[in-house]
Amino acid sequence: MTPRDPSSPPASAQESGNARSALVACRDAALTFGLGTRAVVAVHGASLSVQPSDRLAVVGPSGSGKSSLLHLLAGLERPTSGTVTWPALAEDARNEIGLVFQGDSLIPALDVAENTALPLVLAGRHQRQAREAALDALARVDAAALADRLPEELSGGQAQGVAVARVLAQAPRLILADEPTGRLDHATGAHVLTALLTAADTTGAALVITTHDPSVAARLSTRFTMRDGRVLTVGHRSPDRETDS
Ligand SMILES: Nc1ncnc2c1ncn2[C@@H]1O[C@H](COP(=O)(O)OP(=O)(O)OP(=O)(O)O)[C@@H](O)[C@H]1O
């Protein structure tokens, strides 16, 4: 990570991680929006790698570049300079990356079960198997009762829970979640985070979460702090044992 906190020990989330086992690796990756005097540097030269089973929080004030960094890791944005690669993922890595976006990401014409099953159907899974996996994932975030509803019939928090269930059903190797608990009350947020952590533990997936919530960051083992597009510090700690019970 650049610049690196000299007091922090080496960890797989840092450049010292095994380059070939990295699910995603950034080297001096920068992302600029706009041109000339209107240019905004959302991410300045980030260098980091995410290894299997990593549990990373990206914290920082609004506008500091957290979502932009996550979009680079997801391949949704190409770096303006530097590189982002996915050494341990297949050429077509999209099925192996699960994304939870901020805001509305459900398809309005599909009900909740169909929305949750969609990535599996698109990946070629049989419809009935995909539906079973979707219903199981919805149950894990206490959203089984919403299966037949349309997105327009959901609250913002319920829609966010469904977006998390969709990623759980997909069982990806890398989960990138942008404020997955941002629109949820504390108890529901803690429950959804537990579902994400449990799913990641079960499958060995890596988890990267952007958050404003210190209680969310406290449950992850590594914390990146962003300010004005720069990753300032990398902290390592034992995650809190807090559960949603
Ligand atoms: N598509 C875009 N076009 C132009 N500027 C953008 C775009 N997306 C983000 N930015 C700018 O890049 C900077 C970083 O934004 P980003 O959304 O990554 O921050 P953030 O830390 O995720 O904020 P928040 O916590 O509010 O979600 C901000 O100055 C923002 O205005």
PDB file of C-alpha atoms and ligand atoms in Angstrom:
ATOM      1  CA  MET A   1       0.000   0.000   0.000  1.00  0.00           C
ATOM      2  CA  THR A   2       1.308   3.473  -0.750  1.00  0.00           C
ATOM      3  CA  PRO A   3       2.338   5.119   1.463  1.00  0.00           C
ATOM      4  CA  ARG A   4       2.637   2.320   3.978  1.00  0.00           C
ATOM      5  CA  ASP A   5       2.302   2.715   7.720  1.00  0.00           C
ATOM      6  CA  PRO A   6       5.788   1.727   8.947  1.00  0.00           C
ATOM      7  CA  SER A   7       4.368   0.363  12.204  1.00  0.00           C
ATOM      8  CA  SER A   8       2.085  -2.132  10.519  1.00  0.00           C
ATOM      9  CA  PRO A   9       3.300  -5.704  10.039  1.00  0.00           C
ATOM     10  CA  PRO A  10       3.458  -7.314   6.601  1.00  0.00           C
ATOM     11  CA  ALA A  11       0.141  -8.844   5.593  1.00  0.00           C
ATOM     12  CA  SER A  12      -1.278 -10.548   2.582  1.00  0.00           C
ATOM     13  CA  ALA A  13      -3.311  -7.475   1.757  1.00  0.00           C
ATOM     14  CA  GLN A  14      -0.142  -5.507   1.138  1.00  0.00           C
ATOM     15  CA  GLU A  15       2.292  -5.550  -1.734  1.00  0.00           C
ATOM     16  CA  SER A  16       4.287  -8.264   0.017  1.00  0.00           C
ATOM     17  CA  GLY A  17       1.520 -10.781  -0.714  1.00  0.00           C
ATOM     18  CA  ASN A  18       2.200 -13.537  -3.194  1.00  0.00           C
ATOM     19  CA  ALA A  19       1.615 -11.876  -6.540  1.00  0.00           C
ATOM     20  CA  ARG A  20       0.355 -15.009  -8.274  1.00  0.00           C
ATOM     21  CA  SER A  21      -2.192 -15.924  -5.608  1.00  0.00           C
ATOM     22  CA  ALA A  22      -3.672 -12.427  -5.552  1.00  0.00           C
ATOM     23  CA  LEU A  23      -7.327 -12.262  -6.521  1.00  0.00           C
ATOM     24  CA  VAL A  24      -6.735  -8.663  -7.539  1.00  0.00           C
ATOM     25  CA  ALA A  25      -3.605  -6.539  -7.540  1.00  0.00           C
ATOM     26  CA  CYS A  26      -3.226  -2.783  -8.132  1.00  0.00           C
ATOM     27  CA  ARG A  27       0.111  -1.246  -8.922  1.00  0.00           C
ATOM     28  CA  ASP A  28       0.221   2.544  -8.826  1.00  0.00           C
ATOM     29  CA  ALA A  29      -3.372   2.514 -10.040  1.00  0.00           C
ATOM     30  CA  ALA A  30      -4.875   5.967 -10.458  1.00  0.00           C
ATOM     31  CA  LEU A  31      -8.334   6.992 -11.573  1.00  0.00           C
ATOM     32  CA  THR A  32      -9.101  10.487 -12.856  1.00  0.00           C
ATOM     33  CA  PHE A  33     -12.513  11.722 -13.924  1.00  0.00           C
ATOM     34  CA  GLY A  34     -12.795  14.623 -16.366  1.00  0.00           C
ATOM     35  CA  LEU A  35     -10.118  16.608 -18.158  1.00  0.00           C
ATOM     36  CA  GLY A  36      -7.952  19.669 -17.659  1.00  0.00           C
ATOM     37  CA  THR A  37      -9.067  22.104 -14.982  1.00  0.00           C
ATOM     38  CA  ARG A  38     -12.164  19.994 -14.347  1.00  0.00           C
ATOM     39  CA  ALA A  39     -10.175  16.803 -13.664  1.00  0.00           C
ATOM     40  CA  VAL A  40     -10.855  15.058 -10.352  1.00  0.00           C
ATOM     41  CA  VAL A  41      -8.285  12.524  -9.204  1.00  0.00           C
ATOM     42  CA  ALA A  42     -10.507  10.021  -7.388  1.00  0.00           C
ATOM     43  CA  VAL A  43      -7.655   7.545  -6.696  1.00  0.00           C
ATOM     44  CA  HIS A  44      -3.927   8.439  -6.549  1.00  0.00           C
ATOM     45  CA  GLY A  45      -1.476   5.633  -7.287  1.00  0.00           C
ATOM     46  CA  ALA A  46      -2.918   2.826  -5.127  1.00  0.00           C
ATOM     47  CA  SER A  47      -0.717  -0.268  -4.757  1.00  0.00           C
ATOM     48  CA  LEU A  48      -2.250  -3.243  -2.975  1.00  0.00           C
ATOM     49  CA  SER A  49      -3.249  -6.843  -3.472  1.00  0.00           C
ATOM     50  CA  VAL A  50      -6.149  -8.866  -2.127  1.00  0.00           C
ATOM     51  CA  GLN A  51      -5.434 -12.476  -1.248  1.00  0.00           C
ATOM     52  CA  PRO A  52      -7.908 -15.342  -0.674  1.00  0.00           C
ATOM     53  CA  SER A  53      -9.618 -15.073   2.735  1.00  0.00           C
ATOM     54  CA  ASP A  54      -8.587 -11.423   3.257  1.00  0.00           C
ATOM     55  CA  ARG A  55     -11.119  -9.325   5.194  1.00  0.00           C
ATOM     56  CA  LEU A  56     -10.589  -5.688   4.263  1.00  0.00           C
ATOM     57  CA  ALA A  57     -12.410  -2.510   5.241  1.00  0.00           C
ATOM     58  CA  VAL A  58     -11.946   0.677   3.222  1.00  0.00           C
ATOM     59  CA  VAL A  59     -12.870   3.675   5.363  1.00  0.00           C
ATOM     60  CA  GLY A  60     -12.656   7.434   4.860  1.00  0.00           C
ATOM     61  CA  PRO A  61     -14.818  10.513   4.504  1.00  0.00           C
ATOM     62  CA  SER A  62     -17.405  10.970   1.785  1.00  0.00           C
ATOM     63  CA  GLY A  63     -15.692  11.689  -1.543  1.00  0.00           C
ATOM     64  CA  SER A  64     -12.327  10.261  -0.435  1.00  0.00           C
ATOM     65  CA  GLY A  65     -12.325   7.674  -3.233  1.00  0.00           C
ATOM     66  CA  LYS A  66     -13.601   4.478  -1.592  1.00  0.00           C
ATOM     67  CA  SER A  67     -16.155   3.612  -4.290  1.00  0.00           C
ATOM     68  CA  SER A  68     -13.698   4.550  -7.022  1.00  0.00           C
ATOM     69  CA  LEU A  69     -11.073   2.181  -5.566  1.00  0.00           C
ATOM     70  CA  LEU A  70     -13.697  -0.584  -5.380  1.00  0.00           C
ATOM     71  CA  HIS A  71     -14.690   0.048  -9.012  1.00  0.00           C
ATOM     72  CA  LEU A  72     -11.043  -0.339 -10.034  1.00  0.00           C
ATOM     73  CA  LEU A  73     -10.804  -3.629  -8.088  1.00  0.00           C
ATOM     74  CA  ALA A  74     -13.996  -4.822  -9.822  1.00  0.00           C
ATOM     75  CA  GLY A  75     -12.777  -3.872 -13.289  1.00  0.00           C
ATOM     76  CA  LEU A  76     -15.741  -1.521 -13.704  1.00  0.00           C
ATOM     77  CA  GLU A  77     -13.319   1.364 -14.302  1.00  0.00           C
ATOM     78  CA  ARG A  78      -9.979   1.151 -16.096  1.00  0.00           C
ATOM     79  CA  PRO A  79      -7.106   2.864 -14.311  1.00  0.00           C
ATOM     80  CA  THR A  80      -6.054   6.160 -15.906  1.00  0.00           C
ATOM     81  CA  SER A  81      -2.476   5.121 -15.113  1.00  0.00           C
ATOM     82  CA  GLY A  82      -0.911   2.119 -13.419  1.00  0.00           C
ATOM     83  CA  THR A  83      -2.399  -1.392 -13.592  1.00  0.00           C
ATOM     84  CA  VAL A  84      -5.109  -3.537 -12.058  1.00  0.00           C
ATOM     85  CA  THR A  85      -4.851  -7.305 -12.636  1.00  0.00           C
ATOM     86  CA  TRP A  86      -6.620 -10.445 -11.388  1.00  0.00           C
ATOM     87  CA  PRO A  87      -3.764 -12.994 -11.307  1.00  0.00           C
ATOM     88  CA  ALA A  88      -5.632 -15.872  -9.624  1.00  0.00           C
ATOM     89  CA  LEU A  89      -8.928 -15.474 -11.464  1.00  0.00           C
ATOM     90  CA  ALA A  90      -9.904 -16.941 -14.813  1.00  0.00           C
ATOM     91  CA  GLU A  91      -9.607 -14.830 -17.947  1.00  0.00           C
ATOM     92  CA  ASP A  92     -13.297 -14.069 -17.807  1.00  0.00           C
ATOM     93  CA  ALA A  93     -13.261 -13.281 -14.111  1.00  0.00           C
ATOM     94  CA  ARG A  94     -16.668 -11.688 -13.778  1.00  0.00           C
ATOM     95  CA  ASN A  95     -18.408 -14.824 -12.394  1.00  0.00           C
ATOM     96  CA  GLU A  96     -15.808 -15.012  -9.663  1.00  0.00           C
ATOM     97  CA  ILE A  97     -16.323 -11.463  -8.444  1.00  0.00           C
ATOM     98  CA  GLY A  98     -19.491 -10.679  -6.498  1.00  0.00           C
ATOM     99  CA  LEU A  99     -20.491  -7.027  -6.337  1.00  0.00           C
ATOM    100  CA  VAL A 100     -22.786  -5.236  -3.917  1.00  0.00           C
ATOM    101  CA  PHE A 101     -23.330  -1.689  -5.170  1.00  0.00           C
ATOM    102  CA  GLN A 102     -24.556   1.409  -3.435  1.00  0.00           C
ATOM    103  CA  GLY A 103     -28.072   2.354  -4.481  1.00  0.00           C
ATOM    104  CA  ASP A 104     -30.532   0.475  -6.636  1.00  0.00           C
ATOM    105  CA  SER A 105     -29.080  -2.493  -8.447  1.00  0.00           C
ATOM    106  CA  LEU A 106     -32.101  -4.781  -8.782  1.00  0.00           C
ATOM    107  CA  ILE A 107     -33.841  -5.277 -12.123  1.00  0.00           C
ATOM    108  CA  PRO A 108     -37.338  -3.761 -11.788  1.00  0.00           C
ATOM    109  CA  ALA A 109     -39.172  -6.359 -13.925  1.00  0.00           C
ATOM    110  CA  LEU A 110     -37.835  -9.365 -11.985  1.00  0.00           C
ATOM    111  CA  ASP A 111     -39.080 -10.426  -8.575  1.00  0.00           C
ATOM    112  CA  VAL A 112     -36.678 -10.778  -5.657  1.00  0.00           C
ATOM    113  CA  ALA A 113     -36.032 -14.515  -6.171  1.00  0.00           C
ATOM    114  CA  GLU A 114     -35.404 -13.970  -9.897  1.00  0.00           C
ATOM    115  CA  ASN A 115     -33.085 -11.039  -9.184  1.00  0.00           C
ATOM    116  CA  THR A 116     -31.149 -13.135  -6.671  1.00  0.00           C
ATOM    117  CA  ALA A 117     -30.889 -16.088  -9.056  1.00  0.00           C
ATOM    118  CA  LEU A 118     -29.916 -13.981 -12.072  1.00  0.00           C
ATOM    119  CA  PRO A 119     -26.083 -14.220 -11.845  1.00  0.00           C
ATOM    120  CA  LEU A 120     -26.376 -18.011 -11.578  1.00  0.00           C
ATOM    121  CA  VAL A 121     -28.746 -18.248 -14.548  1.00  0.00           C
ATOM    122  CA  LEU A 122     -26.443 -16.020 -16.579  1.00  0.00           C
ATOM    123  CA  ALA A 123     -23.547 -18.296 -15.617  1.00  0.00           C
ATOM    124  CA  GLY A 124     -25.474 -21.263 -17.086  1.00  0.00           C
ATOM    125  CA  ARG A 125     -26.960 -22.804 -13.939  1.00  0.00           C
ATOM    126  CA  HIS A 126     -30.255 -24.684 -14.358  1.00  0.00           C
ATOM    127  CA  GLN A 127     -33.247 -22.457 -13.497  1.00  0.00           C
ATOM    128  CA  ARG A 128     -34.493 -24.648 -10.640  1.00  0.00           C
ATOM    129  CA  GLN A 129     -31.054 -25.027  -9.045  1.00  0.00           C
ATOM    130  CA  ALA A 130     -30.511 -21.286  -9.351  1.00  0.00           C
ATOM    131  CA  ARG A 131     -33.854 -20.598  -7.666  1.00  0.00           C
ATOM    132  CA  GLU A 132     -33.035 -22.987  -4.798  1.00  0.00           C
ATOM    133  CA  ALA A 133     -29.668 -21.297  -4.249  1.00  0.00           C
ATOM    134  CA  ALA A 134     -31.391 -17.905  -4.382  1.00  0.00           C
ATOM    135  CA  LEU A 135     -34.020 -18.869  -1.788  1.00  0.00           C
ATOM    136  CA  ASP A 136     -31.305 -20.273   0.475  1.00  0.00           C
ATOM    137  CA  ALA A 137     -29.298 -17.041   0.190  1.00  0.00           C
ATOM    138  CA  LEU A 138     -32.390 -14.910   0.863  1.00  0.00           C
ATOM    139  CA  ALA A 139     -33.053 -16.945   4.024  1.00  0.00           C
ATOM    140  CA  ARG A 140     -29.500 -16.200   5.203  1.00  0.00           C
ATOM    141  CA  VAL A 141     -30.265 -12.462   5.235  1.00  0.00           C
ATOM    142  CA  ASP A 142     -33.787 -12.989   6.665  1.00  0.00           C
ATOM    143  CA  ALA A 143     -35.370 -12.004   3.368  1.00  0.00           C
ATOM    144  CA  ALA A 144     -37.072 -15.288   2.381  1.00  0.00           C
ATOM    145  CA  ALA A 145     -40.504 -13.698   2.824  1.00  0.00           C
ATOM    146  CA  LEU A 146     -39.666 -11.143   0.125  1.00  0.00           C
ATOM    147  CA  ALA A 147     -39.035 -13.733  -2.609  1.00  0.00           C
ATOM    148  CA  ASP A 148     -42.149 -12.930  -4.674  1.00  0.00           C
ATOM    149  CA  ARG A 149     -42.010  -9.158  -4.354  1.00  0.00           C
ATOM    150  CA  LEU A 150     -40.931  -6.754  -7.063  1.00  0.00           C
ATOM    151  CA  PRO A 151     -38.065  -4.333  -6.269  1.00  0.00           C
ATOM    152  CA  GLU A 152     -40.500  -1.381  -6.233  1.00  0.00           C
ATOM    153  CA  GLU A 153     -42.259  -3.041  -3.275  1.00  0.00           C
ATOM    154  CA  LEU A 154     -39.089  -3.072  -1.146  1.00  0.00           C
ATOM    155  CA  SER A 155     -37.691  -0.504   1.267  1.00  0.00           C
ATOM    156  CA  GLY A 156     -34.153   0.722   0.568  1.00  0.00           C
ATOM    157  CA  GLY A 157     -32.820  -1.483   3.328  1.00  0.00           C
ATOM    158  CA  GLN A 158     -34.681  -4.555   2.083  1.00  0.00           C
ATOM    159  CA  ALA A 159     -33.330  -3.973  -1.437  1.00  0.00           C
ATOM    160  CA  GLN A 160     -29.818  -3.770  -0.019  1.00  0.00           C
ATOM    161  CA  GLY A 161     -30.339  -7.081   1.803  1.00  0.00           C
ATOM    162  CA  VAL A 162     -31.456  -8.663  -1.480  1.00  0.00           C
ATOM    163  CA  ALA A 163     -28.361  -7.299  -3.246  1.00  0.00           C
ATOM    164  CA  VAL A 164     -26.245  -9.022  -0.574  1.00  0.00           C
ATOM    165  CA  ALA A 165     -28.236 -12.276  -0.968  1.00  0.00           C
ATOM    166  CA  ARG A 166     -27.567 -12.171  -4.714  1.00  0.00           C
ATOM    167  CA  VAL A 167     -23.833 -12.191  -4.011  1.00  0.00           C
ATOM    168  CA  LEU A 168     -24.169 -14.952  -1.398  1.00  0.00           C
ATOM    169  CA  ALA A 169     -26.012 -17.142  -3.956  1.00  0.00           C
ATOM    170  CA  GLN A 170     -23.232 -16.569  -6.461  1.00  0.00           C
ATOM    171  CA  ALA A 171     -20.553 -17.786  -3.981  1.00  0.00           C
ATOM    172  CA  PRO A 172     -17.786 -15.772  -5.699  1.00  0.00           C
ATOM    173  CA  ARG A 173     -14.092 -15.910  -4.787  1.00  0.00           C
ATOM    174  CA  LEU A 174     -13.902 -12.150  -4.312  1.00  0.00           C
ATOM    175  CA  ILE A 175     -16.730 -10.121  -2.749  1.00  0.00           C
ATOM    176  CA  LEU A 176     -16.592  -6.341  -3.236  1.00  0.00           C
ATOM    177  CA  ALA A 177     -19.290  -4.547  -1.271  1.00  0.00           C
ATOM    178  CA  ASP A 178     -19.840  -0.778  -1.395  1.00  0.00           C
ATOM    179  CA  GLU A 179     -21.482   0.333   1.874  1.00  0.00           C
ATOM    180  CA  PRO A 180     -23.483  -2.930   2.122  1.00  0.00           C
ATOM    181  CA  THR A 181     -24.970  -1.875   5.454  1.00  0.00           C
ATOM    182  CA  GLY A 182     -25.269   1.833   4.689  1.00  0.00           C
ATOM    183  CA  ARG A 183     -29.055   1.923   4.434  1.00  0.00           C
ATOM    184  CA  LEU A 184     -29.747  -0.615   7.173  1.00  0.00           C
ATOM    185  CA  ASP A 185     -30.463  -0.079  10.869  1.00  0.00           C
ATOM    186  CA  HIS A 186     -27.681  -1.271  13.180  1.00  0.00           C
ATOM    187  CA  ALA A 187     -29.197  -4.678  13.996  1.00  0.00           C
ATOM    188  CA  THR A 188     -30.091  -5.495  10.379  1.00  0.00           C
ATOM    189  CA  GLY A 189     -26.717  -4.221   9.202  1.00  0.00           C
ATOM    190  CA  ALA A 190     -24.902  -6.407  11.722  1.00  0.00           C
ATOM    191  CA  HIS A 191     -26.955  -9.397  10.589  1.00  0.00           C
ATOM    192  CA  VAL A 192     -26.221  -8.773   6.893  1.00  0.00           C
ATOM    193  CA  LEU A 193     -22.513  -8.346   7.696  1.00  0.00           C
ATOM    194  CA  THR A 194     -22.547 -11.646   9.585  1.00  0.00           C
ATOM    195  CA  ALA A 195     -24.120 -13.308   6.535  1.00  0.00           C
ATOM    196  CA  LEU A 196     -21.365 -11.869   4.313  1.00  0.00           C
ATOM    197  CA  LEU A 197     -18.586 -12.931   6.723  1.00  0.00           C
ATOM    198  CA  THR A 198     -20.066 -16.420   7.163  1.00  0.00           C
ATOM    199  CA  ALA A 199     -20.429 -16.879   3.410  1.00  0.00           C
ATOM    200  CA  ALA A 200     -16.848 -15.711   2.877  1.00  0.00           C
ATOM    201  CA  ASP A 201     -15.598 -18.049   5.641  1.00  0.00           C
ATOM    202  CA  THR A 202     -17.502 -20.987   4.144  1.00  0.00           C
ATOM    203  CA  THR A 203     -16.213 -20.507   0.608  1.00  0.00           C
ATOM    204  CA  GLY A 204     -12.780 -19.031   1.419  1.00  0.00           C
ATOM    205  CA  ALA A 205     -13.702 -15.880  -0.473  1.00  0.00           C
ATOM    206  CA  ALA A 206     -11.954 -12.575   0.105  1.00  0.00           C
ATOM    207  CA  LEU A 207     -14.113  -9.709   1.271  1.00  0.00           C
ATOM    208  CA  VAL A 208     -13.551  -5.981   0.647  1.00  0.00           C
ATOM    209  CA  ILE A 209     -16.097  -3.619   2.182  1.00  0.00           C
ATOM    210  CA  THR A 210     -16.273   0.176   2.002  1.00  0.00           C
ATOM    211  CA  THR A 211     -17.940   1.664   5.037  1.00  0.00           C
ATOM    212  CA  HIS A 212     -18.484   4.786   7.119  1.00  0.00           C
ATOM    213  CA  ASP A 213     -19.464   2.633  10.098  1.00  0.00           C
ATOM    214  CA  PRO A 214     -16.660   1.944  12.627  1.00  0.00           C
ATOM    215  CA  SER A 215     -18.541  -1.095  13.965  1.00  0.00           C
ATOM    216  CA  VAL A 216     -18.463  -2.634  10.476  1.00  0.00           C
ATOM    217  CA  ALA A 217     -14.758  -1.882  10.001  1.00  0.00           C
ATOM    218  CA  ALA A 218     -14.054  -3.343  13.462  1.00  0.00           C
ATOM    219  CA  ARG A 219     -15.280  -6.764  12.330  1.00  0.00           C
ATOM    220  CA  LEU A 220     -12.720  -6.958   9.509  1.00  0.00           C
ATOM    221  CA  SER A 221      -9.045  -7.716  10.051  1.00  0.00           C
ATOM    222  CA  THR A 222      -7.430  -5.040   7.863  1.00  0.00           C
ATOM    223  CA  ARG A 223      -8.419  -1.420   7.482  1.00  0.00           C
ATOM    224  CA  PHE A 224      -7.389   0.933   4.671  1.00  0.00           C
ATOM    225  CA  THR A 225      -8.020   4.613   5.328  1.00  0.00           C
ATOM    226  CA  MET A 226      -8.564   6.866   2.309  1.00  0.00           C
ATOM    227  CA  ARG A 227      -8.345  10.649   2.189  1.00  0.00           C
ATOM    228  CA  ASP A 228      -8.506  12.793  -0.960  1.00  0.00           C
ATOM    229  CA  GLY A 229      -7.959   9.751  -3.156  1.00  0.00           C
ATOM    230  CA  ARG A 230      -4.901   8.495  -1.284  1.00  0.00           C
ATOM    231  CA  VAL A 231      -4.691   5.350   0.774  1.00  0.00           C
ATOM    232  CA  LEU A 232      -3.042   6.794   3.861  1.00  0.00           C
ATOM    233  CA  THR A 233      -2.831   3.958   6.326  1.00  0.00           C
ATOM    234  CA  VAL A 234      -3.189   0.231   6.514  1.00  0.00           C
ATOM    235  CA  GLY A 235      -4.095  -1.104   9.952  1.00  0.00           C
ATOM    236  CA  HIS A 236      -4.189  -4.713  11.088  1.00  0.00           C
ATOM    237  CA  ARG A 237      -6.151  -5.930  14.049  1.00  0.00           C
ATOM    238  CA  SER A 238      -8.036  -8.865  15.499  1.00  0.00           C
ATOM    239  CA  PRO A 239     -11.604  -8.503  14.325  1.00  0.00           C
ATOM    240  CA  ASP A 240     -14.287  -7.842  16.947  1.00  0.00           C
ATOM    241  CA  ARG A 241     -16.291 -10.893  17.792  1.00  0.00           C
ATOM    242  CA  GLU A 242     -19.496  -8.897  17.717  1.00  0.00           C
ATOM    243  CA  THR A 243     -22.358 -10.844  16.205  1.00  0.00           C
ATOM    244  CA  ASP A 244     -25.859  -9.804  15.381  1.00  0.00           C
ATOM    245  CA  SER A 245     -27.361 -11.770  18.236  1.00  0.00           C
TER     246      SER A 245
HETATM  247  N1  LIG B   1     -18.331   9.374 -12.449  1.00  0.00           N
HETATM  248  C1  LIG B   1     -17.702  10.396 -11.860  1.00  0.00           C
HETATM  249  N2  LIG B   1     -17.453  11.533 -12.543  1.00  0.00           N
HETATM  250  C2  LIG B   1     -16.796  12.559 -11.978  1.00  0.00           C
HETATM  251  N3  LIG B   1     -16.333  12.553 -10.717  1.00  0.00           N
HETATM  252  C3  LIG B   1     -16.560  11.451  -9.988  1.00  0.00           C
HETATM  253  C4  LIG B   1     -17.255  10.319 -10.516  1.00  0.00           C
HETATM  254  N4  LIG B   1     -17.314   9.365  -9.559  1.00  0.00           N
HETATM  255  C5  LIG B   1     -16.695   9.884  -8.471  1.00  0.00           C
HETATM  256  N5  LIG B   1     -16.239  11.119  -8.742  1.00  0.00           N
HETATM  257  C6  LIG B   1     -15.488  11.995  -7.816  1.00  0.00           C
HETATM  258  O1  LIG B   1     -14.386  11.243  -7.334  1.00  0.00           O
HETATM  259  C7  LIG B   1     -14.159  11.513  -5.954  1.00  0.00           C
HETATM  260  C8  LIG B   1     -14.244  10.210  -5.161  1.00  0.00           C
HETATM  261  O2  LIG B   1     -15.602   9.740  -5.209  1.00  0.00           O
HETATM  262  P1  LIG B   1     -16.015   8.344  -4.564  1.00  0.00           P
HETATM  263  O3  LIG B   1     -17.457   8.132  -4.908  1.00  0.00           O
HETATM  264  O4  LIG B   1     -15.050   7.321  -4.974  1.00  0.00           O
HETATM  265  O5  LIG B   1     -15.862   8.658  -3.011  1.00  0.00           O
HETATM  266  P2  LIG B   1     -16.396   7.824  -1.749  1.00  0.00           P
HETATM  267  O6  LIG B   1     -15.334   7.886  -0.714  1.00  0.00           O
HETATM  268  O7  LIG B   1     -16.853   6.476  -2.193  1.00  0.00           O
HETATM  269  O8  LIG B   1     -17.650   8.690  -1.306  1.00  0.00           O
HETATM  270  P3  LIG B   1     -18.977   8.212  -0.502  1.00  0.00           P
HETATM  271  O9  LIG B   1     -18.524   7.750   0.853  1.00  0.00           O
HETATM  272  O10 LIG B   1     -19.802   9.462  -0.432  1.00  0.00           O
HETATM  273  O11 LIG B   1     -19.628   7.120  -1.322  1.00  0.00           O
HETATM  274  C9  LIG B   1     -15.205  12.546  -5.541  1.00  0.00           C
HETATM  275  O12 LIG B   1     -14.617  13.821  -5.647  1.00  0.00           O
HETATM  276  C10 LIG B   1     -16.295  12.376  -6.576  1.00  0.00           C
HETATM  277  O13 LIG B   1     -17.014  13.571  -6.763  1.00  0.00           O
END
